[in-house]
PDB file of C-alpha atoms and ligand atoms in Angstrom:
ATOM      1  CA  MET C  28      58.512  25.995  13.607  1.00  0.00           C
ATOM      2  CA  LYS C  29      57.112  23.987  10.996  1.00  0.00           C
ATOM      3  CA  LYS C  30      57.331  25.089   7.747  1.00  0.00           C
ATOM      4  CA  THR C  31      55.443  24.511   4.331  1.00  0.00           C
ATOM      5  CA  VAL C  32      58.085  23.154   1.935  1.00  0.00           C
ATOM      6  CA  LEU C  33      57.559  22.514  -1.819  1.00  0.00           C
ATOM      7  CA  VAL C  34      59.900  19.909  -3.503  1.00  0.00           C
ATOM      8  CA  THR C  35      59.765  19.563  -7.318  1.00  0.00           C
ATOM      9  CA  GLY C  36      60.782  16.231  -8.883  1.00  0.00           C
ATOM     10  CA  ALA C  37      60.032  14.524  -5.628  1.00  0.00           C
ATOM     11  CA  THR C  38      59.261  11.002  -7.338  1.00  0.00           C
ATOM     12  CA  SER C  39      62.921   9.942  -7.180  1.00  0.00           C
ATOM     13  CA  GLY C  40      66.600  10.906  -6.315  1.00  0.00           C
ATOM     14  CA  PHE C  41      67.437  14.183  -4.788  1.00  0.00           C
ATOM     15  CA  GLY C  42      63.585  15.366  -4.685  1.00  0.00           C
ATOM     16  CA  LYS C  43      62.335  12.319  -2.933  1.00  0.00           C
ATOM     17  CA  ALA C  44      65.446  12.482  -0.372  1.00  0.00           C
ATOM     18  CA  ILE C  45      64.805  16.208   0.335  1.00  0.00           C
ATOM     19  CA  ALA C  46      61.309  15.588   0.817  1.00  0.00           C
ATOM     20  CA  THR C  47      61.747  12.708   3.158  1.00  0.00           C
ATOM     21  CA  ARG C  48      64.644  15.037   5.294  1.00  0.00           C
ATOM     22  CA  PHE C  49      62.065  17.914   5.581  1.00  0.00           C
ATOM     23  CA  ALA C  50      59.160  15.575   6.751  1.00  0.00           C
ATOM     24  CA  LYS C  51      61.425  13.991   9.370  1.00  0.00           C
ATOM     25  CA  GLU C  52      61.650  17.267  10.908  1.00  0.00           C
ATOM     26  CA  GLY C  53      57.839  17.371  10.946  1.00  0.00           C
ATOM     27  CA  ASN C  54      57.339  19.896   8.080  1.00  0.00           C
ATOM     28  CA  ASP C  55      54.328  20.085   6.008  1.00  0.00           C
ATOM     29  CA  MET C  56      55.293  18.933   2.412  1.00  0.00           C
ATOM     30  CA  ILE C  57      54.025  19.795  -1.081  1.00  0.00           C
ATOM     31  CA  ILE C  58      55.600  16.931  -3.225  1.00  0.00           C
ATOM     32  CA  THR C  59      55.337  17.252  -7.282  1.00  0.00           C
ATOM     33  CA  GLY C  60      56.667  15.295 -10.295  1.00  0.00           C
ATOM     34  CA  ARG C  61      54.905  13.710 -13.349  1.00  0.00           C
ATOM     35  CA  ARG C  62      54.580  10.249 -12.059  1.00  0.00           C
ATOM     36  CA  GLU C  63      51.371  10.012  -9.900  1.00  0.00           C
ATOM     37  CA  ALA C  64      51.795   6.536  -8.591  1.00  0.00           C
ATOM     38  CA  LEU C  65      55.215   7.392  -7.231  1.00  0.00           C
ATOM     39  CA  LEU C  66      53.982  10.562  -5.577  1.00  0.00           C
ATOM     40  CA  MET C  67      51.159   8.764  -3.891  1.00  0.00           C
ATOM     41  CA  GLU C  68      53.436   6.062  -2.499  1.00  0.00           C
ATOM     42  CA  LEU C  69      55.802   8.834  -1.288  1.00  0.00           C
ATOM     43  CA  SER C  70      52.716  10.863   0.331  1.00  0.00           C
ATOM     44  CA  ALA C  71      51.631   7.955   2.320  1.00  0.00           C
ATOM     45  CA  GLU C  72      55.062   6.954   3.352  1.00  0.00           C
ATOM     46  CA  LEU C  73      55.692  10.618   4.733  1.00  0.00           C
ATOM     47  CA  ARG C  74      52.126  10.777   6.483  1.00  0.00           C
ATOM     48  CA  LYS C  75      52.637   7.188   8.077  1.00  0.00           C
ATOM     49  CA  LYS C  76      56.312   7.614   9.157  1.00  0.00           C
ATOM     50  CA  PHE C  77      56.424  11.322  10.120  1.00  0.00           C
ATOM     51  CA  LYS C  78      52.686  12.370  10.775  1.00  0.00           C
ATOM     52  CA  VAL C  79      53.124  15.215   8.523  1.00  0.00           C
ATOM     53  CA  GLU C  80      50.758  16.841   6.112  1.00  0.00           C
ATOM     54  CA  VAL C  81      51.627  15.945   2.324  1.00  0.00           C
ATOM     55  CA  LEU C  82      50.009  17.505  -0.821  1.00  0.00           C
ATOM     56  CA  SER C  83      50.958  15.836  -4.037  1.00  0.00           C
ATOM     57  CA  LEU C  84      50.652  17.767  -7.303  1.00  0.00           C
ATOM     58  CA  CYS C  85      51.148  15.987 -10.568  1.00  0.00           C
ATOM     59  CA  PHE C  86      52.437  18.401 -13.235  1.00  0.00           C
ATOM     60  CA  ASP C  87      54.987  18.924 -15.672  1.00  0.00           C
ATOM     61  CA  VAL C  88      57.160  21.863 -15.053  1.00  0.00           C
ATOM     62  CA  ARG C  89      57.508  22.660 -18.662  1.00  0.00           C
ATOM     63  CA  ASP C  90      53.697  23.370 -19.031  1.00  0.00           C
ATOM     64  CA  LEU C  91      53.510  26.821 -17.957  1.00  0.00           C
ATOM     65  CA  GLU C  92      49.590  26.604 -17.636  1.00  0.00           C
ATOM     66  CA  GLU C  93      49.889  23.706 -15.344  1.00  0.00           C
ATOM     67  CA  VAL C  94      52.395  25.304 -13.172  1.00  0.00           C
ATOM     68  CA  GLU C  95      50.391  28.377 -13.080  1.00  0.00           C
ATOM     69  CA  PHE C  96      47.031  26.259 -12.136  1.00  0.00           C
ATOM     70  CA  ALA C  97      48.862  23.923  -9.651  1.00  0.00           C
ATOM     71  CA  ILE C  98      50.193  27.349  -7.464  1.00  0.00           C
ATOM     72  CA  SER C  99      47.202  29.338  -8.094  1.00  0.00           C
ATOM     73  CA  SER C 100      44.662  26.652  -7.091  1.00  0.00           C
ATOM     74  CA  LEU C 101      46.250  25.792  -3.868  1.00  0.00           C
ATOM     75  CA  PRO C 102      44.113  25.276  -0.883  1.00  0.00           C
ATOM     76  CA  GLU C 103      44.334  28.237   1.713  1.00  0.00           C
ATOM     77  CA  GLU C 104      46.188  26.357   4.067  1.00  0.00           C
ATOM     78  CA  TRP C 105      48.619  25.243   1.566  1.00  0.00           C
ATOM     79  CA  LYS C 106      49.446  28.754   0.161  1.00  0.00           C
ATOM     80  CA  ASP C 107      51.974  29.970   2.704  1.00  0.00           C
ATOM     81  CA  ILE C 108      54.891  28.343   1.222  1.00  0.00           C
ATOM     82  CA  ASP C 109      57.977  28.893   3.270  1.00  0.00           C
ATOM     83  CA  VAL C 110      60.661  26.785   1.193  1.00  0.00           C
ATOM     84  CA  LEU C 111      60.741  26.236  -2.615  1.00  0.00           C
ATOM     85  CA  VAL C 112      63.114  23.871  -3.682  1.00  0.00           C
ATOM     86  CA  ASN C 113      63.638  23.914  -7.483  1.00  0.00           C
ATOM     87  CA  ASN C 114      64.926  20.287  -7.984  1.00  0.00           C
ATOM     88  CA  ALA C 115      63.204  18.859 -11.019  1.00  0.00           C
ATOM     89  CA  GLY C 116      65.601  18.342 -13.921  1.00  0.00           C
ATOM     90  CA  LEU C 117      67.608  16.297 -16.053  1.00  0.00           C
ATOM     91  CA  ALA C 118      70.099  15.441 -18.570  1.00  0.00           C
ATOM     92  CA  VAL C 119      69.288  13.554 -21.902  1.00  0.00           C
ATOM     93  CA  GLY C 120      72.006  12.422 -23.856  1.00  0.00           C
ATOM     94  CA  LEU C 121      75.635  13.024 -24.109  1.00  0.00           C
ATOM     95  CA  ASN C 122      76.753  13.789 -27.768  1.00  0.00           C
ATOM     96  CA  PRO C 123      79.134  16.241 -29.385  1.00  0.00           C
ATOM     97  CA  ILE C 124      77.555  19.412 -30.415  1.00  0.00           C
ATOM     98  CA  HIS C 125      77.300  18.724 -34.105  1.00  0.00           C
ATOM     99  CA  GLU C 126      75.520  15.663 -33.475  1.00  0.00           C
ATOM    100  CA  GLY C 127      73.207  16.721 -30.482  1.00  0.00           C
ATOM    101  CA  VAL C 128      69.604  15.838 -30.631  1.00  0.00           C
ATOM    102  CA  ILE C 129      67.245  18.722 -30.842  1.00  0.00           C
ATOM    103  CA  ASP C 130      64.470  17.176 -28.851  1.00  0.00           C
ATOM    104  CA  ASP C 131      67.001  16.221 -26.142  1.00  0.00           C
ATOM    105  CA  TRP C 132      68.015  20.193 -26.157  1.00  0.00           C
ATOM    106  CA  GLU C 133      64.618  21.117 -25.802  1.00  0.00           C
ATOM    107  CA  ARG C 134      63.739  19.027 -23.017  1.00  0.00           C
ATOM    108  CA  MET C 135      66.907  20.046 -20.854  1.00  0.00           C
ATOM    109  CA  ILE C 136      66.325  23.798 -21.752  1.00  0.00           C
ATOM    110  CA  ASP C 137      62.495  23.482 -21.038  1.00  0.00           C
ATOM    111  CA  THR C 138      62.894  21.445 -17.857  1.00  0.00           C
ATOM    112  CA  ASN C 139      66.084  22.974 -16.095  1.00  0.00           C
ATOM    113  CA  VAL C 140      65.689  26.588 -16.997  1.00  0.00           C
ATOM    114  CA  LYS C 141      62.292  27.293 -18.051  1.00  0.00           C
ATOM    115  CA  GLY C 142      60.415  24.754 -15.721  1.00  0.00           C
ATOM    116  CA  LEU C 143      62.531  26.509 -12.952  1.00  0.00           C
ATOM    117  CA  LEU C 144      61.563  29.687 -13.948  1.00  0.00           C
ATOM    118  CA  TYR C 145      58.022  29.039 -14.070  1.00  0.00           C
ATOM    119  CA  MET C 146      57.855  27.612 -10.864  1.00  0.00           C
ATOM    120  CA  THR C 147      59.842  30.780  -9.283  1.00  0.00           C
ATOM    121  CA  ARG C 148      57.585  33.135 -11.241  1.00  0.00           C
ATOM    122  CA  PHE C 149      54.553  31.796  -9.158  1.00  0.00           C
ATOM    123  CA  VAL C 150      55.839  30.907  -5.793  1.00  0.00           C
ATOM    124  CA  ALA C 151      58.083  33.926  -5.464  1.00  0.00           C
ATOM    125  CA  PRO C 152      55.194  36.580  -5.278  1.00  0.00           C
ATOM    126  CA  ILE C 153      53.644  34.435  -2.429  1.00  0.00           C
ATOM    127  CA  MET C 154      57.087  34.929  -0.644  1.00  0.00           C
ATOM    128  CA  VAL C 155      57.377  38.649  -1.578  1.00  0.00           C
ATOM    129  CA  SER C 156      53.526  39.312  -0.030  1.00  0.00           C
ATOM    130  CA  ARG C 157      54.846  37.507   3.224  1.00  0.00           C
ATOM    131  CA  GLU C 158      58.009  39.323   3.372  1.00  0.00           C
ATOM    132  CA  LYS C 159      60.166  35.807   3.903  1.00  0.00           C
ATOM    133  CA  GLY C 160      61.011  32.729   2.278  1.00  0.00           C
ATOM    134  CA  HIS C 161      63.734  30.465   0.958  1.00  0.00           C
ATOM    135  CA  ILE C 162      64.179  29.413  -2.794  1.00  0.00           C
ATOM    136  CA  ILE C 163      66.767  26.541  -3.045  1.00  0.00           C
ATOM    137  CA  ASN C 164      67.765  25.972  -6.755  1.00  0.00           C
ATOM    138  CA  ILE C 165      69.560  22.583  -7.615  1.00  0.00           C
ATOM    139  CA  GLY C 166      72.222  23.321 -10.130  1.00  0.00           C
ATOM    140  CA  SER C 167      75.193  21.055 -10.997  1.00  0.00           C
ATOM    141  CA  VAL C 168      78.979  21.013 -10.961  1.00  0.00           C
ATOM    142  CA  ALA C 169      78.036  20.932 -14.602  1.00  0.00           C
ATOM    143  CA  GLY C 170      77.000  24.549 -14.031  1.00  0.00           C
ATOM    144  CA  LYS C 171      80.273  25.433 -12.627  1.00  0.00           C
ATOM    145  CA  GLU C 172      82.446  23.622 -15.210  1.00  0.00           C
ATOM    146  CA  VAL C 173      81.897  22.547 -18.818  1.00  0.00           C
ATOM    147  CA  TYR C 174      82.940  19.033 -19.799  1.00  0.00           C
ATOM    148  CA  PRO C 175      83.167  17.238 -23.150  1.00  0.00           C
ATOM    149  CA  MET C 176      79.639  16.562 -24.669  1.00  0.00           C
ATOM    150  CA  GLY C 177      78.083  18.041 -21.702  1.00  0.00           C
ATOM    151  CA  ASN C 178      77.285  21.231 -23.921  1.00  0.00           C
ATOM    152  CA  VAL C 179      73.539  21.887 -23.612  1.00  0.00           C
ATOM    153  CA  TYR C 180      73.272  20.238 -20.099  1.00  0.00           C
ATOM    154  CA  CYS C 181      76.065  22.345 -18.835  1.00  0.00           C
ATOM    155  CA  GLY C 182      74.500  25.443 -20.604  1.00  0.00           C
ATOM    156  CA  SER C 183      71.276  24.774 -18.741  1.00  0.00           C
ATOM    157  CA  LYS C 184      73.177  24.394 -15.355  1.00  0.00           C
ATOM    158  CA  PHE C 185      75.158  27.565 -15.840  1.00  0.00           C
ATOM    159  CA  ALA C 186      71.845  29.252 -16.624  1.00  0.00           C
ATOM    160  CA  VAL C 187      70.559  28.019 -13.079  1.00  0.00           C
ATOM    161  CA  ASP C 188      73.488  29.506 -11.588  1.00  0.00           C
ATOM    162  CA  ALA C 189      73.069  32.821 -13.318  1.00  0.00           C
ATOM    163  CA  ILE C 190      69.462  32.757 -12.578  1.00  0.00           C
ATOM    164  CA  THR C 191      69.874  32.058  -8.689  1.00  0.00           C
ATOM    165  CA  LYS C 192      72.135  35.065  -8.690  1.00  0.00           C
ATOM    166  CA  GLY C 193      69.666  37.338 -10.398  1.00  0.00           C
ATOM    167  CA  THR C 194      66.694  36.039  -8.089  1.00  0.00           C
ATOM    168  CA  ARG C 195      68.817  36.783  -4.950  1.00  0.00           C
ATOM    169  CA  ILE C 196      69.431  40.222  -6.134  1.00  0.00           C
ATOM    170  CA  ASP C 197      65.907  40.930  -7.115  1.00  0.00           C
ATOM    171  CA  LEU C 198      64.547  39.578  -4.065  1.00  0.00           C
ATOM    172  CA  VAL C 199      67.026  40.985  -1.239  1.00  0.00           C
ATOM    173  CA  THR C 200      64.774  43.740  -0.287  1.00  0.00           C
ATOM    174  CA  HIS C 201      62.111  41.259   0.335  1.00  0.00           C
ATOM    175  CA  ASN C 202      63.829  39.237   3.039  1.00  0.00           C
ATOM    176  CA  ILE C 203      63.991  36.126   1.015  1.00  0.00           C
ATOM    177  CA  LYS C 204      66.957  33.933   0.640  1.00  0.00           C
ATOM    178  CA  VAL C 205      68.075  32.078  -2.582  1.00  0.00           C
ATOM    179  CA  THR C 206      70.609  29.459  -2.310  1.00  0.00           C
ATOM    180  CA  HIS C 207      72.142  27.409  -5.370  1.00  0.00           C
ATOM    181  CA  VAL C 208      73.190  23.983  -4.510  1.00  0.00           C
ATOM    182  CA  ALA C 209      75.453  22.497  -6.971  1.00  0.00           C
ATOM    183  CA  PRO C 210      76.224  18.683  -6.552  1.00  0.00           C
ATOM    184  CA  GLY C 211      78.576  16.324  -8.349  1.00  0.00           C
ATOM    185  CA  ALA C 212      77.942  12.601  -9.231  1.00  0.00           C
ATOM    186  CA  ALA C 213      75.194  11.094  -7.462  1.00  0.00           C
ATOM    187  CA  ASP C 214      73.758   7.818  -8.008  1.00  0.00           C
ATOM    188  CA  THR C 215      70.106   8.456  -8.762  1.00  0.00           C
ATOM    189  CA  GLU C 216      67.792   8.015 -11.827  1.00  0.00           C
ATOM    190  CA  PHE C 217      69.899  10.589 -13.526  1.00  0.00           C
ATOM    191  CA  SER C 218      72.081   8.770 -15.680  1.00  0.00           C
ATOM    192  CA  LEU C 219      69.426   6.255 -16.677  1.00  0.00           C
ATOM    193  CA  VAL C 220      67.511   9.318 -17.759  1.00  0.00           C
ATOM    194  CA  ARG C 221      70.488  10.575 -19.518  1.00  0.00           C
ATOM    195  CA  PHE C 222      71.049   7.320 -21.517  1.00  0.00           C
ATOM    196  CA  LYS C 223      67.520   6.663 -22.136  1.00  0.00           C
ATOM    197  CA  GLY C 224      67.188   3.640 -20.070  1.00  0.00           C
ATOM    198  CA  ASP C 225      70.566   1.965 -20.758  1.00  0.00           C
ATOM    199  CA  LYS C 226      71.167   0.681 -17.336  1.00  0.00           C
ATOM    200  CA  VAL C 227      74.697  -0.922 -18.210  1.00  0.00           C
ATOM    201  CA  ARG C 228      75.782   2.536 -19.380  1.00  0.00           C
ATOM    202  CA  ALA C 229      74.195   4.153 -16.474  1.00  0.00           C
ATOM    203  CA  ASP C 230      75.710   2.026 -13.804  1.00  0.00           C
ATOM    204  CA  GLY C 231      79.171   2.722 -15.379  1.00  0.00           C
ATOM    205  CA  VAL C 232      79.083   6.184 -14.500  1.00  0.00           C
ATOM    206  CA  TYR C 233      79.445   5.363 -11.015  1.00  0.00           C
ATOM    207  CA  LYS C 234      82.081   2.258 -11.048  1.00  0.00           C
ATOM    208  CA  GLY C 235      85.297   2.517  -9.132  1.00  0.00           C
ATOM    209  CA  PHE C 236      84.462   5.418  -6.794  1.00  0.00           C
ATOM    210  CA  LYS C 237      81.547   6.220  -4.224  1.00  0.00           C
ATOM    211  CA  PRO C 238      79.305   8.748  -5.498  1.00  0.00           C
ATOM    212  CA  LEU C 239      76.980  11.196  -3.594  1.00  0.00           C
ATOM    213  CA  GLN C 240      73.816   9.562  -2.437  1.00  0.00           C
ATOM    214  CA  ALA C 241      70.516  11.442  -2.580  1.00  0.00           C
ATOM    215  CA  GLU C 242      70.517  11.606   1.059  1.00  0.00           C
ATOM    216  CA  ASP C 243      73.847  13.141   1.380  1.00  0.00           C
ATOM    217  CA  VAL C 244      72.482  16.252  -1.153  1.00  0.00           C
ATOM    218  CA  ALA C 245      69.105  16.052   1.042  1.00  0.00           C
ATOM    219  CA  GLU C 246      71.207  16.836   4.083  1.00  0.00           C
ATOM    220  CA  VAL C 247      73.189  19.858   2.592  1.00  0.00           C
ATOM    221  CA  VAL C 248      69.701  21.259   1.124  1.00  0.00           C
ATOM    222  CA  TYR C 249      68.162  20.947   4.742  1.00  0.00           C
ATOM    223  CA  TYR C 250      71.267  22.390   6.264  1.00  0.00           C
ATOM    224  CA  VAL C 251      70.941  25.590   4.627  1.00  0.00           C
ATOM    225  CA  THR C 252      67.376  26.067   6.018  1.00  0.00           C
ATOM    226  CA  THR C 253      68.552  25.640   9.652  1.00  0.00           C
ATOM    227  CA  LEU C 254      70.624  28.831   9.950  1.00  0.00           C
ATOM    228  CA  PRO C 255      69.573  31.915  11.775  1.00  0.00           C
ATOM    229  CA  ALA C 256      67.323  34.432   9.870  1.00  0.00           C
ATOM    230  CA  HIS C 257      70.290  36.573   9.137  1.00  0.00           C
ATOM    231  CA  VAL C 258      72.540  34.120   7.635  1.00  0.00           C
ATOM    232  CA  SER C 259      72.252  32.949   4.019  1.00  0.00           C
ATOM    233  CA  ILE C 260      74.060  30.482   2.199  1.00  0.00           C
ATOM    234  CA  HIS C 261      74.538  31.386  -1.463  1.00  0.00           C
ATOM    235  CA  ASP C 262      76.253  28.732  -3.140  1.00  0.00           C
ATOM    236  CA  ILE C 263      77.471  25.137  -2.153  1.00  0.00           C
ATOM    237  CA  VAL C 264      79.405  22.969  -4.222  1.00  0.00           C
ATOM    238  CA  VAL C 265      79.086  19.309  -3.057  1.00  0.00           C
ATOM    239  CA  MET C 266      81.083  16.655  -4.342  1.00  0.00           C
ATOM    240  CA  PRO C 267      81.988  12.890  -3.991  1.00  0.00           C
ATOM    241  CA  THR C 268      85.333  12.961  -1.988  1.00  0.00           C
ATOM    242  CA  ALA C 269      86.690  10.902  -5.001  1.00  0.00           C
ATOM    243  CA  GLN C 270      85.666  13.720  -7.671  1.00  0.00           C
ATOM    244  CA  ALA C 271      87.762  16.776  -7.737  1.00  0.00           C
ATOM    245  CA  SER C 272      86.196  18.630 -10.689  1.00  0.00           C
ATOM    246  CA  ALA C 273      83.579  17.709 -13.377  1.00  0.00           C
ATOM    247  CA  VAL C 274      85.925  15.221 -14.917  1.00  0.00           C
ATOM    248  CA  ASN C 275      88.572  14.289 -12.459  1.00  0.00           C
ATOM    249  CA  PHE C 276      87.871  11.359 -10.463  1.00  0.00           C
ATOM    250  CA  PHE C 277      89.872   8.744  -8.305  1.00  0.00           C
ATOM    251  CA  LYS C 278      88.887   5.587  -9.320  1.00  0.00           C
ATOM    252  CA  VAL C 279      90.065   2.065  -8.176  1.00  0.00           C
TER     253      VAL C 279
HETATM  254  P1  LIG X 329      66.415  11.768 -10.889  1.00  0.00           P
HETATM  255  O1  LIG X 329      66.022  11.418 -12.347  1.00  0.00           O
HETATM  256  O2  LIG X 329      66.425  10.505  -9.937  1.00  0.00           O
HETATM  257  O3  LIG X 329      65.148  12.724 -10.489  1.00  0.00           O
HETATM  258  C1  LIG X 329      64.628  13.815 -11.156  1.00  0.00           C
HETATM  259  C2  LIG X 329      63.186  14.358 -10.725  1.00  0.00           C
HETATM  260  O4  LIG X 329      62.779  15.238 -11.663  1.00  0.00           O
HETATM  261  C3  LIG X 329      62.297  13.336 -10.914  1.00  0.00           C
HETATM  262  O5  LIG X 329      61.405  13.112  -9.735  1.00  0.00           O
HETATM  263  C4  LIG X 329      61.425  13.774 -11.965  1.00  0.00           C
HETATM  264  O6  LIG X 329      60.126  13.335 -11.859  1.00  0.00           O
HETATM  265  C5  LIG X 329      61.482  15.232 -11.817  1.00  0.00           C
HETATM  266  N1  LIG X 329      61.274  15.792 -13.418  1.00  0.00           N
HETATM  267  C6  LIG X 329      62.068  15.597 -14.497  1.00  0.00           C
HETATM  268  N2  LIG X 329      61.415  16.305 -15.450  1.00  0.00           N
HETATM  269  C7  LIG X 329      60.250  17.009 -15.063  1.00  0.00           C
HETATM  270  C8  LIG X 329      59.333  17.505 -15.447  1.00  0.00           C
HETATM  271  N3  LIG X 329      59.483  17.865 -16.822  1.00  0.00           N
HETATM  272  N4  LIG X 329      58.088  17.835 -14.534  1.00  0.00           N
HETATM  273  C9  LIG X 329      58.204  17.510 -13.493  1.00  0.00           C
HETATM  274  N5  LIG X 329      59.242  17.095 -12.686  1.00  0.00           N
HETATM  275  C10 LIG X 329      60.290  16.603 -13.669  1.00  0.00           C
HETATM  276  O7  LIG X 329      67.857  12.723 -10.839  1.00  0.00           O
HETATM  277  P2  LIG X 329      68.487  13.435  -9.614  1.00  0.00           P
HETATM  278  O8  LIG X 329      67.563  13.199  -8.475  1.00  0.00           O
HETATM  279  O9  LIG X 329      69.788  13.193  -9.793  1.00  0.00           O
HETATM  280  O10 LIG X 329      68.300  14.814 -10.181  1.00  0.00           O
HETATM  281  C11 LIG X 329      67.719  16.200  -9.705  1.00  0.00           C
HETATM  282  C12 LIG X 329      68.397  17.465  -9.747  1.00  0.00           C
HETATM  283  O11 LIG X 329      69.683  17.254  -9.615  1.00  0.00           O
HETATM  284  C13 LIG X 329      68.151  17.536 -11.574  1.00  0.00           C
HETATM  285  O12 LIG X 329      67.994  19.080 -11.720  1.00  0.00           O
HETATM  286  C14 LIG X 329      69.749  17.192 -12.072  1.00  0.00           C
HETATM  287  O13 LIG X 329      70.040  17.992 -13.014  1.00  0.00           O
HETATM  288  C15 LIG X 329      70.405  17.723 -10.650  1.00  0.00           C
HETATM  289  N6  LIG X 329      71.723  16.976 -10.738  1.00  0.00           N
HETATM  290  C16 LIG X 329      71.901  15.936 -10.361  1.00  0.00           C
HETATM  291  C17 LIG X 329      73.308  15.146 -10.289  1.00  0.00           C
HETATM  292  C18 LIG X 329      73.449  13.660 -10.374  1.00  0.00           C
HETATM  293  O14 LIG X 329      74.738  13.126 -10.665  1.00  0.00           O
HETATM  294  N7  LIG X 329      72.458  12.753 -10.110  1.00  0.00           N
HETATM  295  C19 LIG X 329      74.407  15.906 -10.038  1.00  0.00           C
HETATM  296  C20 LIG X 329      73.828  17.387  -9.931  1.00  0.00           C
HETATM  297  C21 LIG X 329      72.720  17.892 -10.307  1.00  0.00           C
HETATM  298  P3  LIG X 329      59.087  12.711 -12.977  1.00  0.00           P
HETATM  299  O15 LIG X 329      59.738  11.825 -13.828  1.00  0.00           O
HETATM  300  O16 LIG X 329      58.095  11.922 -11.985  1.00  0.00           O
HETATM  301  O17 LIG X 329      58.557  13.860 -13.461  1.00  0.00           O
HETATM  302  C1  LIG X 330      74.826  15.940 -13.024  1.00  0.00           C
HETATM  303  C2  LIG X 330      76.299  15.583 -12.578  1.00  0.00           C
HETATM  304  O1  LIG X 330      78.761  15.650 -13.889  1.00  0.00           O
HETATM  305  O2  LIG X 330      76.721  14.516 -14.825  1.00  0.00           O
HETATM  306  O3  LIG X 330      74.790  17.220 -13.040  1.00  0.00           O
HETATM  307  O4  LIG X 330      76.999  16.871 -15.221  1.00  0.00           O
HETATM  308  S1  LIG X 330      77.405  15.816 -14.080  1.00  0.00           S
END
């Protein structure tokens, strides 16, 4: 049966691939992000290719009022969200803690932690009232292991892991599944954003090995929603075969 699936950060990378994967199965999609033109482009593509309904909502997950308005003003036919994928997130900078850029820290904590919380706070009550739903939080291997100069980004992703566990505990009595998906290195806009548009540095991250593709992560996210009602995946770490830990790579 088709579901209503909301994916944050659907303008690129994992979010775009996740929206495409769910749409391919005939699900109705709510896609969000800050870049309106990209949302429009994806909406048109999904409607045309998969004949699904698509609602695009352009807002910043860091803005509490925008998040509240986006969810509380959903048209009636879009209110029954079955799956929330909290994917919007970013790393900004890679500095030792004593040289950290405060604005980078704010952006990571506000987006990865507070943005995810805001979305959850407004969507979870809908699921609670329906006594069903599935929340999938995109964490990272950086939320399992700390690596040099990862300090605040790792902290934000450890927070995602902890918040996911807390969410699961609080919602278990409401029949809501809560899953943490923690990917390793993946070739998206992630490194371009982390290195503030420095494409040479960003491309260097993925040299010498095959990183995850956005579609690989989308497949895992889709998979966790396909299991029987009584089966819940709590936590998945999905890595490139050539990556053994946050810092151990087999590069040629
Ligand atoms: P991308 O940069 O390709 O995509 C990030 C998405 O998040 C974009 O759609 C962007 O949309 C959205 N986003 C960022 N900030 C905001 C905001 N304030 N409000 C709304 N949307 C926002 O990176 P990925 O696809 O790689 O990243 C997706 C998630 O996966 C992130 O949480 C990231 O931390 C995590 N991750 C990434 C890994 C990687 O190696 N690539 C590995 C492990 C986890 P827009 O700019 O339009 O707002
Ligand atoms: C993204 C993967 O290892 O660059 O979360 O932090 S990593």
